Amino acid sequence: MSGVSVNQTDCPEVKVPFTVFFVVGAVSLAENLLVVVAVIRNRNLHSPMYCFICSLAAFNTIASVTKTWENLMIVLSDMGQLEKRGPSETKLDDVMDSLLCMSFVGSIFSFLAIAVDRYITIFHALRYHNIMTMQRTGAILGAIWTTCGVLAVLTVTFFDFKFVMICLVVFFIVSLAVICFLYVYMFMLARIHAKSIAALPNVRKSGLQQRWSSNMRGALTLTVLFGAFVVCWVPFFLHLIIIMVCPMNPYCECYRSLFQLHVVLMMSHALIDPAIYAFRSAELRHTFKKMLLCSDSQLCS
């Protein structure tokens, strides 16, 4: 799934310096590892939503490390240190493509799991802890990672078959549609519930409003995260669609000439997500501060 050599067109391929890939990959790796460690160390963050966010951070880390690793191999190849298409390099390229595909599918599944979790939190608040237990959360995460690993290997192994590419495209479109529908439906119901709370007596209203506002802030944060995912991944995914639909068209080649920019944008998603977590979550922001300043022995040990 790496860039394919472009045909002769009026659009030369845009090259991005390796240092850009390296810096984005290194910073995003540090940020996402910080998220994972923060969730593990802070017991206040031991909830299903933060477990799914931790999983999303892990998938983001895989994407950044994979593309940084791949670009490092390209640099070594250009320096004559590696064969461009030796048997070991081909296998290594397949492994990196599998990891990248796993990250992509895993991010979608993670967003879907988070959306369902927020829906249950908001509209089934009294039964939430009975529905979303930590045991079920662990089972869901295990199923997500196992499914993503199997799908990634199968997709890369049979990627040359057009049917596999069509399935990947359909999966992407259907997944986006389902997640978007869930968020729209959630916010539509939220308006109805907000009006119901407003009609209650003041004695009961304050507590419900506070809990409602907190849950809606969480849903809004996840909507922002999902929007960032769409913006960062769609150009790269469109590149894959173009390979399938019009591999020889000069106009398509003009778009494909921007492939490295699309990869940088895709890697930037792993850079943006932790910033959104920290900006929207006071508890996570407080944990980051304590970890970085080592002001809490339990978090720094």
PDB file of C-alpha atoms in Angstrom:
ATOM      1  CA  MET A   1       0.000   0.000   0.000  1.00  0.00           C
ATOM      2  CA  SER A   2       2.977   2.265  -0.324  1.00  0.00           C
ATOM      3  CA  GLY A   3       3.293   4.816  -3.088  1.00  0.00           C
ATOM      4  CA  VAL A   4       3.386   3.453  -6.635  1.00  0.00           C
ATOM      5  CA  SER A   5       5.647   5.108  -9.213  1.00  0.00           C
ATOM      6  CA  VAL A   6       3.753   7.773 -11.077  1.00  0.00           C
ATOM      7  CA  ASN A   7       3.385   8.056 -14.846  1.00  0.00           C
ATOM      8  CA  GLN A   8       4.695  10.966 -16.882  1.00  0.00           C
ATOM      9  CA  THR A   9       2.377  13.885 -16.187  1.00  0.00           C
ATOM     10  CA  ASP A  10       2.620  17.620 -15.668  1.00  0.00           C
ATOM     11  CA  CYS A  11       2.482  17.014 -11.912  1.00  0.00           C
ATOM     12  CA  PRO A  12       5.879  16.048 -10.454  1.00  0.00           C
ATOM     13  CA  GLU A  13       5.839  13.994  -7.283  1.00  0.00           C
ATOM     14  CA  VAL A  14       5.988  16.120  -4.144  1.00  0.00           C
ATOM     15  CA  LYS A  15       8.804  15.008  -1.845  1.00  0.00           C
ATOM     16  CA  VAL A  16       8.692  15.500   1.907  1.00  0.00           C
ATOM     17  CA  PRO A  17      12.051  15.510   3.757  1.00  0.00           C
ATOM     18  CA  PHE A  18      12.663  12.471   5.929  1.00  0.00           C
ATOM     19  CA  THR A  19      13.249  14.742   8.931  1.00  0.00           C
ATOM     20  CA  VAL A  20       9.568  15.755   8.807  1.00  0.00           C
ATOM     21  CA  PHE A  21       8.449  12.117   8.963  1.00  0.00           C
ATOM     22  CA  PHE A  22      10.932  11.420  11.746  1.00  0.00           C
ATOM     23  CA  VAL A  23       9.925  14.426  13.881  1.00  0.00           C
ATOM     24  CA  VAL A  24       6.173  13.769  13.474  1.00  0.00           C
ATOM     25  CA  GLY A  25       6.674  10.081  14.255  1.00  0.00           C
ATOM     26  CA  ALA A  26       8.885  10.700  17.298  1.00  0.00           C
ATOM     27  CA  VAL A  27       6.651  13.389  18.826  1.00  0.00           C
ATOM     28  CA  SER A  28       3.433  11.408  18.235  1.00  0.00           C
ATOM     29  CA  LEU A  29       5.064   8.306  19.730  1.00  0.00           C
ATOM     30  CA  ALA A  30       5.997  10.236  22.879  1.00  0.00           C
ATOM     31  CA  GLU A  31       2.517  11.807  23.134  1.00  0.00           C
ATOM     32  CA  ASN A  32       0.580   8.578  22.712  1.00  0.00           C
ATOM     33  CA  LEU A  33       2.822   6.644  25.095  1.00  0.00           C
ATOM     34  CA  LEU A  34       2.166   9.418  27.608  1.00  0.00           C
ATOM     35  CA  VAL A  35      -1.583   8.865  27.153  1.00  0.00           C
ATOM     36  CA  VAL A  36      -1.244   5.102  27.646  1.00  0.00           C
ATOM     37  CA  VAL A  37       0.924   5.484  30.780  1.00  0.00           C
ATOM     38  CA  ALA A  38      -1.409   8.156  32.199  1.00  0.00           C
ATOM     39  CA  VAL A  39      -4.456   5.912  31.818  1.00  0.00           C
ATOM     40  CA  ILE A  40      -2.631   2.954  33.373  1.00  0.00           C
ATOM     41  CA  ARG A  41      -1.246   4.926  36.339  1.00  0.00           C
ATOM     42  CA  ASN A  42      -4.283   7.042  37.270  1.00  0.00           C
ATOM     43  CA  ARG A  43      -7.057   4.943  38.824  1.00  0.00           C
ATOM     44  CA  ASN A  44      -9.566   7.721  38.166  1.00  0.00           C
ATOM     45  CA  LEU A  45      -9.084   6.986  34.458  1.00  0.00           C
ATOM     46  CA  HIS A  46      -9.795   3.259  34.806  1.00  0.00           C
ATOM     47  CA  SER A  47     -13.102   3.393  32.943  1.00  0.00           C
ATOM     48  CA  PRO A  48     -14.290   1.823  29.679  1.00  0.00           C
ATOM     49  CA  MET A  49     -14.105   5.119  27.760  1.00  0.00           C
ATOM     50  CA  TYR A  50     -10.462   5.736  28.709  1.00  0.00           C
ATOM     51  CA  CYS A  51      -9.609   2.105  27.979  1.00  0.00           C
ATOM     52  CA  PHE A  52     -10.932   2.599  24.446  1.00  0.00           C
ATOM     53  CA  ILE A  53      -9.047   5.910  24.181  1.00  0.00           C
ATOM     54  CA  CYS A  54      -5.905   4.091  25.344  1.00  0.00           C
ATOM     55  CA  SER A  55      -6.475   1.511  22.596  1.00  0.00           C
ATOM     56  CA  LEU A  56      -6.921   4.291  20.037  1.00  0.00           C
ATOM     57  CA  ALA A  57      -3.639   5.847  21.213  1.00  0.00           C
ATOM     58  CA  ALA A  58      -1.912   2.479  20.752  1.00  0.00           C
ATOM     59  CA  PHE A  59      -3.238   2.170  17.184  1.00  0.00           C
ATOM     60  CA  ASN A  60      -2.086   5.743  16.484  1.00  0.00           C
ATOM     61  CA  THR A  61       1.355   4.850  17.786  1.00  0.00           C
ATOM     62  CA  ILE A  62       1.537   1.840  15.459  1.00  0.00           C
ATOM     63  CA  ALA A  63       0.663   4.021  12.452  1.00  0.00           C
ATOM     64  CA  SER A  64       3.322   6.652  13.230  1.00  0.00           C
ATOM     65  CA  VAL A  65       6.077   4.165  14.043  1.00  0.00           C
ATOM     66  CA  THR A  66       5.295   2.097  10.948  1.00  0.00           C
ATOM     67  CA  LYS A  67       5.486   5.013   8.503  1.00  0.00           C
ATOM     68  CA  THR A  68       8.620   6.406  10.192  1.00  0.00           C
ATOM     69  CA  TRP A  69      10.215   2.970   9.961  1.00  0.00           C
ATOM     70  CA  GLU A  70       9.190   2.637   6.318  1.00  0.00           C
ATOM     71  CA  ASN A  71      10.663   6.028   5.412  1.00  0.00           C
ATOM     72  CA  LEU A  72      13.877   5.155   7.220  1.00  0.00           C
ATOM     73  CA  MET A  73      14.114   2.014   5.071  1.00  0.00           C
ATOM     74  CA  ILE A  74      13.576   4.122   1.936  1.00  0.00           C
ATOM     75  CA  VAL A  75      16.405   6.471   2.977  1.00  0.00           C
ATOM     76  CA  LEU A  76      18.737   3.525   3.610  1.00  0.00           C
ATOM     77  CA  SER A  77      17.741   2.063   0.245  1.00  0.00           C
ATOM     78  CA  ASP A  78      18.529   5.350  -1.534  1.00  0.00           C
ATOM     79  CA  MET A  79      21.925   5.353   0.194  1.00  0.00           C
ATOM     80  CA  GLY A  80      22.602   1.877  -1.210  1.00  0.00           C
ATOM     81  CA  GLN A  81      22.479   0.144   2.175  1.00  0.00           C
ATOM     82  CA  LEU A  82      19.464  -2.016   1.270  1.00  0.00           C
ATOM     83  CA  GLU A  83      18.166  -3.736  -1.826  1.00  0.00           C
ATOM     84  CA  LYS A  84      15.004  -2.019  -3.019  1.00  0.00           C
ATOM     85  CA  ARG A  85      13.245  -5.291  -3.752  1.00  0.00           C
ATOM     86  CA  GLY A  86      15.197  -8.067  -2.061  1.00  0.00           C
ATOM     87  CA  PRO A  87      13.234 -10.968  -0.506  1.00  0.00           C
ATOM     88  CA  SER A  88      13.737  -9.751   3.087  1.00  0.00           C
ATOM     89  CA  GLU A  89      12.820  -6.164   2.143  1.00  0.00           C
ATOM     90  CA  THR A  90       9.638  -7.377   0.436  1.00  0.00           C
ATOM     91  CA  LYS A  91       8.598  -9.323   3.535  1.00  0.00           C
ATOM     92  CA  LEU A  92       9.421  -6.346   5.730  1.00  0.00           C
ATOM     93  CA  ASP A  93       7.319  -4.086   3.504  1.00  0.00           C
ATOM     94  CA  ASP A  94       4.392  -6.510   3.853  1.00  0.00           C
ATOM     95  CA  VAL A  95       4.757  -6.429   7.644  1.00  0.00           C
ATOM     96  CA  MET A  96       4.721  -2.630   7.674  1.00  0.00           C
ATOM     97  CA  ASP A  97       1.687  -2.504   5.376  1.00  0.00           C
ATOM     98  CA  SER A  98      -0.084  -4.996   7.657  1.00  0.00           C
ATOM     99  CA  LEU A  99       0.644  -2.843  10.711  1.00  0.00           C
ATOM    100  CA  LEU A 100      -0.579   0.275   8.917  1.00  0.00           C
ATOM    101  CA  CYS A 101      -3.776  -1.493   7.825  1.00  0.00           C
ATOM    102  CA  MET A 102      -4.230  -2.787  11.377  1.00  0.00           C
ATOM    103  CA  SER A 103      -3.910   0.761  12.722  1.00  0.00           C
ATOM    104  CA  PHE A 104      -6.471   2.072  10.243  1.00  0.00           C
ATOM    105  CA  VAL A 105      -9.065  -0.645  10.935  1.00  0.00           C
ATOM    106  CA  GLY A 106      -8.353  -0.492  14.667  1.00  0.00           C
ATOM    107  CA  SER A 107      -8.943   3.264  14.781  1.00  0.00           C
ATOM    108  CA  ILE A 108     -12.360   2.818  13.166  1.00  0.00           C
ATOM    109  CA  PHE A 109     -13.331   0.016  15.563  1.00  0.00           C
ATOM    110  CA  SER A 110     -12.106   2.088  18.502  1.00  0.00           C
ATOM    111  CA  PHE A 111     -14.207   5.073  17.452  1.00  0.00           C
ATOM    112  CA  LEU A 112     -17.222   2.802  17.046  1.00  0.00           C
ATOM    113  CA  ALA A 113     -16.685   1.311  20.513  1.00  0.00           C
ATOM    114  CA  ILE A 114     -16.268   4.788  22.044  1.00  0.00           C
ATOM    115  CA  ALA A 115     -19.421   6.036  20.329  1.00  0.00           C
ATOM    116  CA  VAL A 116     -21.448   3.096  21.680  1.00  0.00           C
ATOM    117  CA  ASP A 117     -19.952   3.628  25.143  1.00  0.00           C
ATOM    118  CA  ARG A 118     -20.945   7.327  25.105  1.00  0.00           C
ATOM    119  CA  TYR A 119     -24.435   6.431  23.917  1.00  0.00           C
ATOM    120  CA  ILE A 120     -24.905   4.021  26.838  1.00  0.00           C
ATOM    121  CA  THR A 121     -23.424   6.561  29.267  1.00  0.00           C
ATOM    122  CA  ILE A 122     -25.847   9.296  28.234  1.00  0.00           C
ATOM    123  CA  PHE A 123     -29.075   7.407  27.634  1.00  0.00           C
ATOM    124  CA  HIS A 124     -28.724   4.415  29.988  1.00  0.00           C
ATOM    125  CA  ALA A 125     -26.869   6.126  32.826  1.00  0.00           C
ATOM    126  CA  LEU A 126     -28.486   4.132  35.643  1.00  0.00           C
ATOM    127  CA  ARG A 127     -27.580   0.783  34.027  1.00  0.00           C
ATOM    128  CA  TYR A 128     -24.213   1.871  32.579  1.00  0.00           C
ATOM    129  CA  HIS A 129     -21.990   0.134  35.158  1.00  0.00           C
ATOM    130  CA  ASN A 130     -23.964  -3.081  34.762  1.00  0.00           C
ATOM    131  CA  ILE A 131     -23.751  -2.956  30.959  1.00  0.00           C
ATOM    132  CA  MET A 132     -20.171  -1.708  30.470  1.00  0.00           C
ATOM    133  CA  THR A 133     -18.178  -3.664  33.050  1.00  0.00           C
ATOM    134  CA  MET A 134     -14.378  -3.729  32.882  1.00  0.00           C
ATOM    135  CA  GLN A 135     -14.547  -7.450  32.050  1.00  0.00           C
ATOM    136  CA  ARG A 136     -16.725  -6.739  29.017  1.00  0.00           C
ATOM    137  CA  THR A 137     -14.480  -3.835  28.072  1.00  0.00           C
ATOM    138  CA  GLY A 138     -11.471  -6.155  28.132  1.00  0.00           C
ATOM    139  CA  ALA A 139     -13.319  -8.700  25.983  1.00  0.00           C
ATOM    140  CA  ILE A 140     -14.290  -6.006  23.480  1.00  0.00           C
ATOM    141  CA  LEU A 141     -10.693  -4.743  23.266  1.00  0.00           C
ATOM    142  CA  GLY A 142      -9.423  -8.300  22.806  1.00  0.00           C
ATOM    143  CA  ALA A 143     -11.925  -8.871  20.010  1.00  0.00           C
ATOM    144  CA  ILE A 144     -10.968  -5.566  18.344  1.00  0.00           C
ATOM    145  CA  TRP A 145      -7.234  -6.271  18.360  1.00  0.00           C
ATOM    146  CA  THR A 146      -7.641  -9.884  17.223  1.00  0.00           C
ATOM    147  CA  THR A 147     -10.033  -8.936  14.409  1.00  0.00           C
ATOM    148  CA  CYS A 148      -7.814  -6.072  13.266  1.00  0.00           C
ATOM    149  CA  GLY A 149      -4.732  -8.277  13.192  1.00  0.00           C
ATOM    150  CA  VAL A 150      -6.455 -10.974  11.129  1.00  0.00           C
ATOM    151  CA  LEU A 151      -8.059  -8.479   8.725  1.00  0.00           C
ATOM    152  CA  ALA A 152      -4.762  -6.638   8.237  1.00  0.00           C
ATOM    153  CA  VAL A 153      -2.856  -9.808   7.326  1.00  0.00           C
ATOM    154  CA  LEU A 154      -5.600 -10.994   4.954  1.00  0.00           C
ATOM    155  CA  THR A 155      -5.900  -7.554   3.312  1.00  0.00           C
ATOM    156  CA  VAL A 156      -2.168  -7.219   2.614  1.00  0.00           C
ATOM    157  CA  THR A 157      -1.801 -10.863   1.521  1.00  0.00           C
ATOM    158  CA  PHE A 158      -4.607 -10.602  -1.038  1.00  0.00           C
ATOM    159  CA  PHE A 159      -4.322  -6.866  -1.775  1.00  0.00           C
ATOM    160  CA  ASP A 160      -3.671  -7.488  -5.487  1.00  0.00           C
ATOM    161  CA  PHE A 161      -7.173  -8.925  -5.825  1.00  0.00           C
ATOM    162  CA  LYS A 162      -9.618  -6.189  -6.755  1.00  0.00           C
ATOM    163  CA  PHE A 163     -12.318  -7.734  -4.572  1.00  0.00           C
ATOM    164  CA  VAL A 164     -10.191  -7.128  -1.457  1.00  0.00           C
ATOM    165  CA  MET A 165      -9.687  -3.470  -2.340  1.00  0.00           C
ATOM    166  CA  ILE A 166     -13.431  -3.077  -2.956  1.00  0.00           C
ATOM    167  CA  CYS A 167     -14.144  -4.645   0.456  1.00  0.00           C
ATOM    168  CA  LEU A 168     -11.694  -2.226   2.086  1.00  0.00           C
ATOM    169  CA  VAL A 169     -13.377   0.762   0.422  1.00  0.00           C
ATOM    170  CA  VAL A 170     -16.867  -0.465   1.362  1.00  0.00           C
ATOM    171  CA  PHE A 171     -15.762  -1.100   4.938  1.00  0.00           C
ATOM    172  CA  PHE A 172     -14.392   2.432   5.227  1.00  0.00           C
ATOM    173  CA  ILE A 173     -17.496   4.105   3.800  1.00  0.00           C
ATOM    174  CA  VAL A 174     -19.976   1.974   5.768  1.00  0.00           C
ATOM    175  CA  SER A 175     -18.027   2.451   9.006  1.00  0.00           C
ATOM    176  CA  LEU A 176     -17.968   6.229   8.603  1.00  0.00           C
ATOM    177  CA  ALA A 177     -21.690   6.230   7.827  1.00  0.00           C
ATOM    178  CA  VAL A 178     -22.533   4.114  10.904  1.00  0.00           C
ATOM    179  CA  ILE A 179     -20.421   6.236  13.260  1.00  0.00           C
ATOM    180  CA  CYS A 180     -21.799   9.499  11.819  1.00  0.00           C
ATOM    181  CA  PHE A 181     -25.370   8.184  12.149  1.00  0.00           C
ATOM    182  CA  LEU A 182     -24.733   7.177  15.764  1.00  0.00           C
ATOM    183  CA  TYR A 183     -23.376  10.616  16.662  1.00  0.00           C
ATOM    184  CA  VAL A 184     -26.197  12.470  14.871  1.00  0.00           C
ATOM    185  CA  TYR A 185     -28.795  10.237  16.536  1.00  0.00           C
ATOM    186  CA  MET A 186     -27.105  10.744  19.897  1.00  0.00           C
ATOM    187  CA  PHE A 187     -27.180  14.531  19.654  1.00  0.00           C
ATOM    188  CA  MET A 188     -30.769  14.548  18.395  1.00  0.00           C
ATOM    189  CA  LEU A 189     -31.850  12.527  21.438  1.00  0.00           C
ATOM    190  CA  ALA A 190     -29.707  14.815  23.588  1.00  0.00           C
ATOM    191  CA  ARG A 191     -31.824  17.812  22.610  1.00  0.00           C
ATOM    192  CA  ILE A 192     -35.000  15.965  23.606  1.00  0.00           C
ATOM    193  CA  HIS A 193     -33.503  14.932  26.956  1.00  0.00           C
ATOM    194  CA  ALA A 194     -32.248  18.466  27.609  1.00  0.00           C
ATOM    195  CA  LYS A 195     -35.766  19.808  27.174  1.00  0.00           C
ATOM    196  CA  SER A 196     -37.101  17.129  29.535  1.00  0.00           C
ATOM    197  CA  ILE A 197     -34.545  18.095  32.192  1.00  0.00           C
ATOM    198  CA  ALA A 198     -35.398  21.778  31.771  1.00  0.00           C
ATOM    199  CA  ALA A 199     -39.048  20.995  32.549  1.00  0.00           C
ATOM    200  CA  LEU A 200     -38.202  19.298  35.871  1.00  0.00           C
ATOM    201  CA  PRO A 201     -38.499  21.076  39.282  1.00  0.00           C
ATOM    202  CA  ASN A 202     -35.370  22.952  40.385  1.00  0.00           C
ATOM    203  CA  VAL A 203     -34.764  20.484  43.235  1.00  0.00           C
ATOM    204  CA  ARG A 204     -34.093  17.606  40.821  1.00  0.00           C
ATOM    205  CA  LYS A 205     -32.753  19.660  37.955  1.00  0.00           C
ATOM    206  CA  SER A 206     -29.293  20.730  39.219  1.00  0.00           C
ATOM    207  CA  GLY A 207     -27.822  17.249  39.734  1.00  0.00           C
ATOM    208  CA  LEU A 208     -29.169  15.919  36.462  1.00  0.00           C
ATOM    209  CA  GLN A 209     -27.928  18.959  34.551  1.00  0.00           C
ATOM    210  CA  GLN A 210     -24.424  18.608  35.967  1.00  0.00           C
ATOM    211  CA  ARG A 211     -24.191  14.919  35.062  1.00  0.00           C
ATOM    212  CA  TRP A 212     -25.774  15.575  31.665  1.00  0.00           C
ATOM    213  CA  SER A 213     -23.321  18.380  30.873  1.00  0.00           C
ATOM    214  CA  SER A 214     -20.367  16.173  31.806  1.00  0.00           C
ATOM    215  CA  ASN A 215     -21.562  13.320  29.572  1.00  0.00           C
ATOM    216  CA  MET A 216     -22.233  15.673  26.661  1.00  0.00           C
ATOM    217  CA  ARG A 217     -18.767  17.196  26.963  1.00  0.00           C
ATOM    218  CA  GLY A 218     -17.358  13.691  26.639  1.00  0.00           C
ATOM    219  CA  ALA A 219     -19.503  13.030  23.555  1.00  0.00           C
ATOM    220  CA  LEU A 220     -18.409  16.332  22.002  1.00  0.00           C
ATOM    221  CA  THR A 221     -14.746  15.512  22.631  1.00  0.00           C
ATOM    222  CA  LEU A 222     -15.127  12.189  20.838  1.00  0.00           C
ATOM    223  CA  THR A 223     -16.919  13.906  17.952  1.00  0.00           C
ATOM    224  CA  VAL A 224     -13.913  16.235  17.568  1.00  0.00           C
ATOM    225  CA  LEU A 225     -11.582  13.216  17.666  1.00  0.00           C
ATOM    226  CA  PHE A 226     -13.594  11.469  14.967  1.00  0.00           C
ATOM    227  CA  GLY A 227     -13.585  14.622  12.812  1.00  0.00           C
ATOM    228  CA  ALA A 228      -9.789  14.804  13.085  1.00  0.00           C
ATOM    229  CA  PHE A 229      -9.547  11.136  12.063  1.00  0.00           C
ATOM    230  CA  VAL A 230     -11.672  11.731   8.937  1.00  0.00           C
ATOM    231  CA  VAL A 231      -9.694  14.814   7.895  1.00  0.00           C
ATOM    232  CA  CYS A 232      -6.316  13.105   8.371  1.00  0.00           C
ATOM    233  CA  TRP A 233      -7.083   9.678   6.867  1.00  0.00           C
ATOM    234  CA  VAL A 234      -9.453  10.413   3.965  1.00  0.00           C
ATOM    235  CA  PRO A 235      -6.774  11.846   1.572  1.00  0.00           C
ATOM    236  CA  PHE A 236      -4.582   8.762   2.115  1.00  0.00           C
ATOM    237  CA  PHE A 237      -7.548   6.434   1.668  1.00  0.00           C
ATOM    238  CA  LEU A 238      -8.594   8.282  -1.492  1.00  0.00           C
ATOM    239  CA  HIS A 239      -5.113   7.548  -2.823  1.00  0.00           C
ATOM    240  CA  LEU A 240      -5.828   3.821  -2.435  1.00  0.00           C
ATOM    241  CA  ILE A 241      -9.180   4.214  -4.215  1.00  0.00           C
ATOM    242  CA  ILE A 242      -7.481   6.014  -7.116  1.00  0.00           C
ATOM    243  CA  ILE A 243      -4.983   3.160  -7.484  1.00  0.00           C
ATOM    244  CA  MET A 244      -7.955   0.841  -8.003  1.00  0.00           C
ATOM    245  CA  VAL A 245     -10.224   3.090 -10.106  1.00  0.00           C
ATOM    246  CA  CYS A 246      -7.896   5.004 -12.424  1.00  0.00           C
ATOM    247  CA  PRO A 247      -4.297   3.813 -12.142  1.00  0.00           C
ATOM    248  CA  MET A 248      -3.216   5.256 -15.518  1.00  0.00           C
ATOM    249  CA  ASN A 249      -5.252   8.466 -15.716  1.00  0.00           C
ATOM    250  CA  PRO A 250      -2.981  11.580 -15.758  1.00  0.00           C
ATOM    251  CA  TYR A 251      -5.442  13.563 -13.632  1.00  0.00           C
ATOM    252  CA  CYS A 252      -5.430  10.821 -11.028  1.00  0.00           C
ATOM    253  CA  GLU A 253      -1.652  10.819 -11.194  1.00  0.00           C
ATOM    254  CA  CYS A 254      -1.671  14.503 -10.242  1.00  0.00           C
ATOM    255  CA  TYR A 255      -3.474  13.591  -7.038  1.00  0.00           C
ATOM    256  CA  ARG A 256      -1.181  10.656  -6.420  1.00  0.00           C
ATOM    257  CA  SER A 257       1.831  12.946  -6.780  1.00  0.00           C
ATOM    258  CA  LEU A 258       0.837  14.331  -3.347  1.00  0.00           C
ATOM    259  CA  PHE A 259       1.135  10.895  -1.733  1.00  0.00           C
ATOM    260  CA  GLN A 260       3.865  11.860   0.741  1.00  0.00           C
ATOM    261  CA  LEU A 261       1.841  14.865   1.912  1.00  0.00           C
ATOM    262  CA  HIS A 262      -1.106  12.546   2.503  1.00  0.00           C
ATOM    263  CA  VAL A 263       1.133  10.254   4.562  1.00  0.00           C
ATOM    264  CA  VAL A 264       2.326  13.193   6.683  1.00  0.00           C
ATOM    265  CA  LEU A 265      -1.307  14.210   7.236  1.00  0.00           C
ATOM    266  CA  MET A 266      -2.193  10.633   8.208  1.00  0.00           C
ATOM    267  CA  MET A 267       0.698  10.528  10.695  1.00  0.00           C
ATOM    268  CA  SER A 268      -0.392  13.909  12.071  1.00  0.00           C
ATOM    269  CA  HIS A 269      -3.578  12.279  13.317  1.00  0.00           C
ATOM    270  CA  ALA A 270      -1.502  10.518  15.974  1.00  0.00           C
ATOM    271  CA  LEU A 271      -0.026  13.924  16.828  1.00  0.00           C
ATOM    272  CA  ILE A 272      -3.381  15.721  17.095  1.00  0.00           C
ATOM    273  CA  ASP A 273      -5.349  13.196  19.187  1.00  0.00           C
ATOM    274  CA  PRO A 274      -3.351  13.534  22.452  1.00  0.00           C
ATOM    275  CA  ALA A 275      -3.637  17.328  22.197  1.00  0.00           C
ATOM    276  CA  ILE A 276      -7.426  16.971  21.962  1.00  0.00           C
ATOM    277  CA  TYR A 277      -7.457  14.614  24.965  1.00  0.00           C
ATOM    278  CA  ALA A 278      -5.451  17.076  27.049  1.00  0.00           C
ATOM    279  CA  PHE A 279      -7.495  20.077  25.933  1.00  0.00           C
ATOM    280  CA  ARG A 280     -10.900  18.480  26.579  1.00  0.00           C
ATOM    281  CA  SER A 281     -10.223  16.281  29.650  1.00  0.00           C
ATOM    282  CA  ALA A 282      -9.301  18.070  32.885  1.00  0.00           C
ATOM    283  CA  GLU A 283      -8.484  14.763  34.630  1.00  0.00           C
ATOM    284  CA  LEU A 284      -6.127  13.636  31.868  1.00  0.00           C
ATOM    285  CA  ARG A 285      -4.552  17.100  31.655  1.00  0.00           C
ATOM    286  CA  HIS A 286      -3.977  17.053  35.421  1.00  0.00           C
ATOM    287  CA  THR A 287      -2.402  13.593  35.160  1.00  0.00           C
ATOM    288  CA  PHE A 288      -0.061  14.723  32.368  1.00  0.00           C
ATOM    289  CA  LYS A 289       1.064  17.667  34.490  1.00  0.00           C
ATOM    290  CA  LYS A 290       1.784  15.481  37.505  1.00  0.00           C
ATOM    291  CA  MET A 291       3.683  12.932  35.406  1.00  0.00           C
ATOM    292  CA  LEU A 292       5.821  15.525  33.637  1.00  0.00           C
ATOM    293  CA  LEU A 293       6.589  17.428  36.853  1.00  0.00           C
ATOM    294  CA  CYS A 294       6.837  14.242  38.965  1.00  0.00           C
ATOM    295  CA  SER A 295       4.685  15.909  41.600  1.00  0.00           C
ATOM    296  CA  ASP A 296       3.003  12.616  42.509  1.00  0.00           C
ATOM    297  CA  SER A 297       5.154   9.671  43.618  1.00  0.00           C
ATOM    298  CA  GLN A 298       2.531   7.123  42.522  1.00  0.00           C
ATOM    299  CA  LEU A 299       2.489   8.490  38.957  1.00  0.00           C
ATOM    300  CA  CYS A 300       6.266   8.888  38.674  1.00  0.00           C
ATOM    301  CA  SER A 301       7.312   5.561  40.201  1.00  0.00           C
TER     302      SER A 301
END
